[in-house]
Amino acid sequence: MMRGLFILGTALFWMGVLSVRVADRGGEIVPDTTAPVAETRYSLAQIAPHSTPEDCWMAINGKVYDLSAYLPDHPSRPNIIAPWCGKEASEAYRTKTRGRPHSEEADLLLGTYLIGVFDAGVPAPPGQ
Amino acid sequence: MKFLQRLSIPLVAGALVALPVFWAYPVGLPAARAAGIVLGWVGCGLLLSSLLLMLREIRLTEWFGGLERMYAWHHVLGTLAYLVLLVHPLAFAIDAGRYSTHQAWAALSPWQQQWPVWLGWAALLGLMVGLSAAFSRRLGYSVWRWLHGLLALAVLFGFAHLILLGLSGQILLTALLAVLLLLWRVVRTDCGLAARPFMVDRVETEANGVVEISLRPLAQTLDAQPGQFAMFAFFDGPDFHGCREYHPYTISAVDPDGRLRVGVKALGDCTRRLQSLRPGVAARVQGPYGNFLQDHGDRPQLWVAGGIGITPFMAVLRAGSMTGPVYLRYFYRDPADAAYVDELQTLEGRLSMFDLRIQVGEPDPAALAEALPGAEVLAGCACYLCGPPGLLSSAMAILASRAVPRDDIHYEHFDFR
């Protein structure tokens, strides 16, 4: 019986893999880079207040992202990514603090959370 | 078997699965992702249980109800681990499919990922190839065994996959446990550290293709009871090259000076080679194992022996440890296969409660039915069967038809692969 289960399980597995491959219609994730979003500039002081998992912004590689909706889906324990909310996180993103970069798919997915451009030198508006 | 013994393996396996699952249970994740993570841990726990059951330690066999039972569960748990781990990567693909089918394939395909996922794939494919070999009925034993070792490598890749994923803390103890279990098995069993050194003292031809080998202990002998078996590996000596693999043989006598005797029939490569064994060959022995012919008290016994299956009964007769009447029915196909017949007939003359019947010829259901005692004799008998599967199943059917309870029928068959 174990032999039968092995054969059946293996066959179903490869059928599953094949289905996922065939279903991949090559639909790329296209980041929404409409001009108003891409133009809004944020400084570190403006990003810093958004530092909780429920309200999480990050500056990565010169752009700013609102990752609040994505955080639960991030493939690691929450205490790995949450500390970077409200911070400039380019180095952490590039290396995952282990010398390993994120994949191309992660880069594309990140793009869908774009909210603006990071400006290291923009002073905070008055009253903020 | 005692109730707790019967539960022992499921309880241990359950604990080894439950511990990592509860420790690393994902909270607040989408269903498919959580399922993928949980299934990974279930597979891990099942693999650890399977590894534990490949340790051939005597104390473990006593707790877990015997070596054969441990091996049966080892196979089941190993296969279940594999089936669960097949779903593990597919669950992550389903989860990524929430974004797009492109993401789903990206989550699955190894060439869009890095070392952690490559190792996971290597582990899964290693399990696939290793299990294909394990289930193959056509491979020779040496090749089969070597490919079975590939599964150990697959397990190591799997735990490396866990470590490279960045998991830390107590959960890494699972990886440590896996390595320890594998090392334990390799050092104690495969390298023979748990085995005791013996030397072949005498080899006598008992019948056509059957030799009785007498082994002298070079250190401590085995504390074996009549009916038990041990794992023997034969090495080299003058004019002989053993196959150096451990195989189970029933001990046919434990002599007062610590010598062990085993009767070996030529049924495969190793046993054929043993037919030309000479004194002076080194051997290593692990054991003893088994509880065949134990725990029957003073009850009358029926012994059904087919071919080389006579050996455990010879051990009891030679030890003189019969405590009640014994009906021995000994079957073999050809007069040239008659092993131990002279000795048995001598013993019949000497022992009062020993009823011997020998049947020579091709298996014949009618002759078998006629040779076995009737229901009135069998009432209250403890029945012990040792021989080829065909004889065992025919005899069990006849005993059942003569109202012998299933619990009173005990049989021994070496089916470890």
Tab-separated table of C-alpha atoms in Angstrom, chain A residues 42-102:
chain	number	residue	atom	x	y	z
A	42	TYR	CA	9.133	62.174	1.282
A	43	SER	CA	11.891	62.838	3.751
A	44	LEU	CA	13.041	60.537	6.512
A	45	ALA	CA	11.226	62.706	9.066
A	46	GLN	CA	7.981	62.178	7.149
A	47	ILE	CA	8.533	58.424	6.871
A	48	ALA	CA	9.572	57.903	10.501
A	49	PRO	CA	6.089	58.231	12.099
A	50	HIS	CA	4.878	55.261	9.986
A	51	SER	CA	6.835	52.767	12.026
A	52	THR	CA	4.345	50.121	13.170
A	53	PRO	CA	3.324	46.897	11.426
A	54	GLU	CA	-0.187	48.309	10.908
A	55	ASP	CA	1.167	51.523	9.376
A	56	CYS	CA	4.488	50.744	7.782
A	57	TRP	CA	6.435	52.884	5.308
A	58	MET	CA	9.969	52.255	4.162
A	59	ALA	CA	12.520	54.037	2.010
A	60	ILE	CA	14.258	51.556	-0.290
A	61	ASN	CA	16.708	52.405	-3.054
A	62	GLY	CA	15.520	55.975	-3.384
A	63	LYS	CA	11.802	55.250	-3.382
A	64	VAL	CA	9.191	55.178	-0.640
A	65	TYR	CA	6.721	52.331	-0.156
A	66	ASP	CA	3.636	51.795	2.008
A	67	LEU	CA	3.995	48.149	3.015
A	68	SER	CA	1.176	48.065	5.591
A	69	ALA	CA	-1.041	45.733	3.525
A	70	TYR	CA	1.860	43.476	2.529
A	71	LEU	CA	3.500	42.889	5.899
A	72	PRO	CA	1.487	39.786	6.929
A	73	ASP	CA	2.451	38.123	3.642
A	74	HIS	CA	6.168	38.677	4.002
A	75	PRO	CA	7.874	35.281	4.160
A	76	SER	CA	9.679	35.611	7.442
A	77	ARG	CA	8.744	36.072	11.047
A	78	PRO	CA	7.252	39.533	11.758
A	79	ASN	CA	10.136	40.533	14.014
A	80	ILE	CA	12.489	40.326	11.020
A	81	ILE	CA	10.829	42.987	8.875
A	82	ALA	CA	8.839	45.096	11.366
A	83	PRO	CA	11.885	46.844	12.871
A	84	TRP	CA	12.525	48.453	9.481
A	85	CYS	CA	9.161	50.263	9.363
A	86	GLY	CA	9.641	54.029	9.320
A	87	LYS	CA	13.290	53.695	8.323
A	88	GLU	CA	15.661	53.831	5.384
A	89	ALA	CA	15.900	50.151	4.579
A	90	SER	CA	17.880	49.909	1.323
A	91	GLU	CA	20.792	47.935	2.749
A	92	ALA	CA	18.473	45.566	4.613
A	93	TYR	CA	16.435	45.020	1.432
A	94	ARG	CA	19.520	44.453	-0.720
A	95	THR	CA	21.096	41.931	1.614
A	96	LYS	CA	18.312	40.660	3.909
A	97	THR	CA	21.095	41.303	6.507
A	98	ARG	CA	22.622	37.996	5.394
A	99	GLY	CA	24.370	39.021	2.212
A	100	ARG	CA	21.541	37.673	0.020
A	101	PRO	CA	19.442	39.930	-2.227
A	102	HIS	CA	15.694	39.683	-2.796
